[in-house]
Amino acid sequence: MEFGRPSATVSRFPPVPRDPGFAVYVHWPFCAAKCPYCDFNSHVRHQPVDQERYASAFAREIAEMAKRSAGERVTSVFLGGGTPSLMKPETVGAVLDSIAKAWDIAPDAEITLEANPSSVEASRFRGYRAAGVNRVSLGVQALNDADLRALGRLHDVDQAREAIGLARAIFPRLSFDLIYARSGQTVEAWEAELTEAIDLAADHLSLYQLTIEEGTPFYALHKAGKLKVPDGELSADLYEATQRLTEAHGMPAYEISNHAVPGAESRHNLTYWRYGLYAGVGPGAHGRLMGPGGRHAVATERHPETWLKMVEDWDSGIVTDDALTPAEEADELLLMGLRLAEGIDLKRWRRLAGRDIDTEVEADLRAHGMVERLGPDRIRATPAGMLVLDAVVADLA
Ligand SMILES: C[S@@+](CC[C@H](N)C(=O)[O-])C[C@H]1O[C@@H](n2cnc3c(N)ncnc32)[C@H](O)[C@@H]1O
Ligand code: SF4
């Protein structure tokens, strides 16, 4: 196989339009096993899940969310989880049909399904493609068996490679996720693994530093001193190696953890980071929709069976529906947009915040190499700033 790709390669993807678009997120909250590092809204059930019942509930909540966003044209759908590849292709087809009934769908809409690479799930890929999925995001996580076991994953590297090959053959677009800054990982080991990943990757890679999330088994182990993770300096070196290698092979970061061949950026995630509008459907999904008083933060009940009952009784599981103040919107715009290599439009921020960025704070951050201007009305975090993004955002906000 050809090694990587030089940065001068002409992309086969047209550029993603600058418009943030309108996105629909659908949450499938079930997994075959709970990974010890994960704090997502994912649950293991020992009885089979009634998928037809969930598909009907999704249809009802989709119709409700569409009433809240009439006239929008859907530019992306993301079936995330949990493990959406535990859904039968018919369930995925039913959800996509409900979305197509509720909204107008752009002809070039990006339809992504998050999949785990075990062989059972990979065998459903053709069915997902037939149902309308045109992009798969595979949870590979590591390309060595010892680390996959340590992460509590149910697949091995051979299954991951096989699932990648199958997905490349079936779907027009493919991304996969890796978690780095794992226990005992050296920069050299990560460089070798990432080189293989770039070689296997089709058009997009999500590369996440391991986060020790409160309430997870990893958190307890870490607190007890039984799980060591790279310290700040090693983490920074791993991050730097990640940027260097992906850039050298034509897949630069367009967001703090996301890398793509130009034009293959995730349109769905760009809607979030460019602070567009989106509907969230299913247990524990979040959305940003227009409502009385402006943009609303909308969220649904997290617990799957409680959500199901709510939707069956009232057509939706919405538990939060709060109008955001312009200042809150300005904060969110900053928080999301500074994750992007393209940064944020300061004119838009100024309109919401009702003021300019504090010039002294900005000058100080610039002097420390944390932010930079891309023209008079655009600001972004530098790679050094990305490493401490929360602090940069807090200073500017
Ligand atoms: C919600 S998960 C769903 C994907 C799919 N269920 C899977 O695990 O393959 C999305 C991604 O978040 C990342 N992730 C989850 N927990 C993480 C953590 N504690 N630290 C870093 N990345 C994490 C993983 O790479 C995972 O693929
Ligand atoms: S499979 Fe994915 S969503 Fe499920 S527990 Fe593991 S990391 Fe979390």
XYZ file of N, CA and C in Angstrom, residues 5-6 10 75 80 128 136 154 162 169-170 181 184-185 197 202 210 220 222 238 269 278 287 298-299 303 357 364 390:
87
model
N 0.102 10.315 2.170
C -0.117 11.121 0.967
C 0.573 12.463 1.151
N 1.256 12.942 0.126
C 1.949 14.213 0.268
C 0.955 15.361 0.359
N -3.887 16.832 -4.834
C -5.131 17.550 -5.105
C -6.265 16.720 -4.513
N -28.396 19.454 6.218
C -27.151 19.250 5.470
C -26.360 18.049 6.002
N -25.174 8.691 16.282
C -24.064 8.513 17.216
C -24.506 7.763 18.452
N -26.494 -0.721 5.836
C -26.501 0.718 6.179
C -26.347 1.566 4.924
N -18.972 6.524 7.354
C -18.892 5.750 8.593
C -17.760 6.289 9.441
N -13.882 -4.687 22.661
C -14.304 -6.042 22.326
C -13.679 -6.522 21.017
N -9.854 -5.204 9.207
C -10.857 -5.776 8.297
C -12.056 -4.827 8.145
N -14.494 -0.017 1.114
C -15.057 -0.546 -0.131
C -16.532 -0.180 -0.280
N -17.225 0.035 0.844
C -18.686 0.196 0.780
C -19.134 1.664 0.827
N -2.200 9.117 24.080
C -1.803 9.473 25.449
C -2.308 8.380 26.399
N 1.575 4.346 29.418
C 2.842 3.762 28.965
C 3.209 4.100 27.526
N 2.407 4.917 26.851
C 2.669 5.189 25.424
C 3.829 6.188 25.256
N -2.041 4.387 10.884
C -3.428 4.888 10.801
C -3.605 5.784 9.575
N -9.047 6.738 5.156
C -9.523 7.146 3.838
C -9.415 8.665 3.716
N -6.535 10.660 25.606
C -7.314 9.991 26.652
C -7.628 10.983 27.774
N -11.255 5.929 38.992
C -10.959 5.305 40.291
C -9.540 4.726 40.283
N -7.020 5.619 38.391
C -6.059 6.720 38.305
C -5.879 7.370 39.681
N 3.191 14.407 22.505
C 2.331 13.517 21.710
C 1.424 14.339 20.792
N -19.927 17.935 12.214
C -19.245 18.562 13.345
C -18.963 20.032 13.084
N -28.935 22.932 15.188
C -29.048 21.484 15.025
C -30.111 20.932 15.963
N -29.545 19.918 21.440
C -29.768 20.663 20.207
C -29.677 22.154 20.463
N -31.631 22.984 23.825
C -32.662 21.959 24.001
C -31.962 20.648 24.349
N -32.478 19.924 25.337
C -31.890 18.614 25.675
C -33.001 17.660 26.068
N -32.050 8.914 30.378
C -32.258 7.482 30.632
C -33.126 6.885 29.513
N -13.558 42.329 21.700
C -12.625 41.515 22.496
C -11.727 42.491 23.276
N -1.990 40.206 25.405
C -1.245 39.331 26.310
C -1.208 37.891 25.762
N -9.165 25.770 27.137
C -10.162 26.218 28.129
C -9.718 27.515 28.776
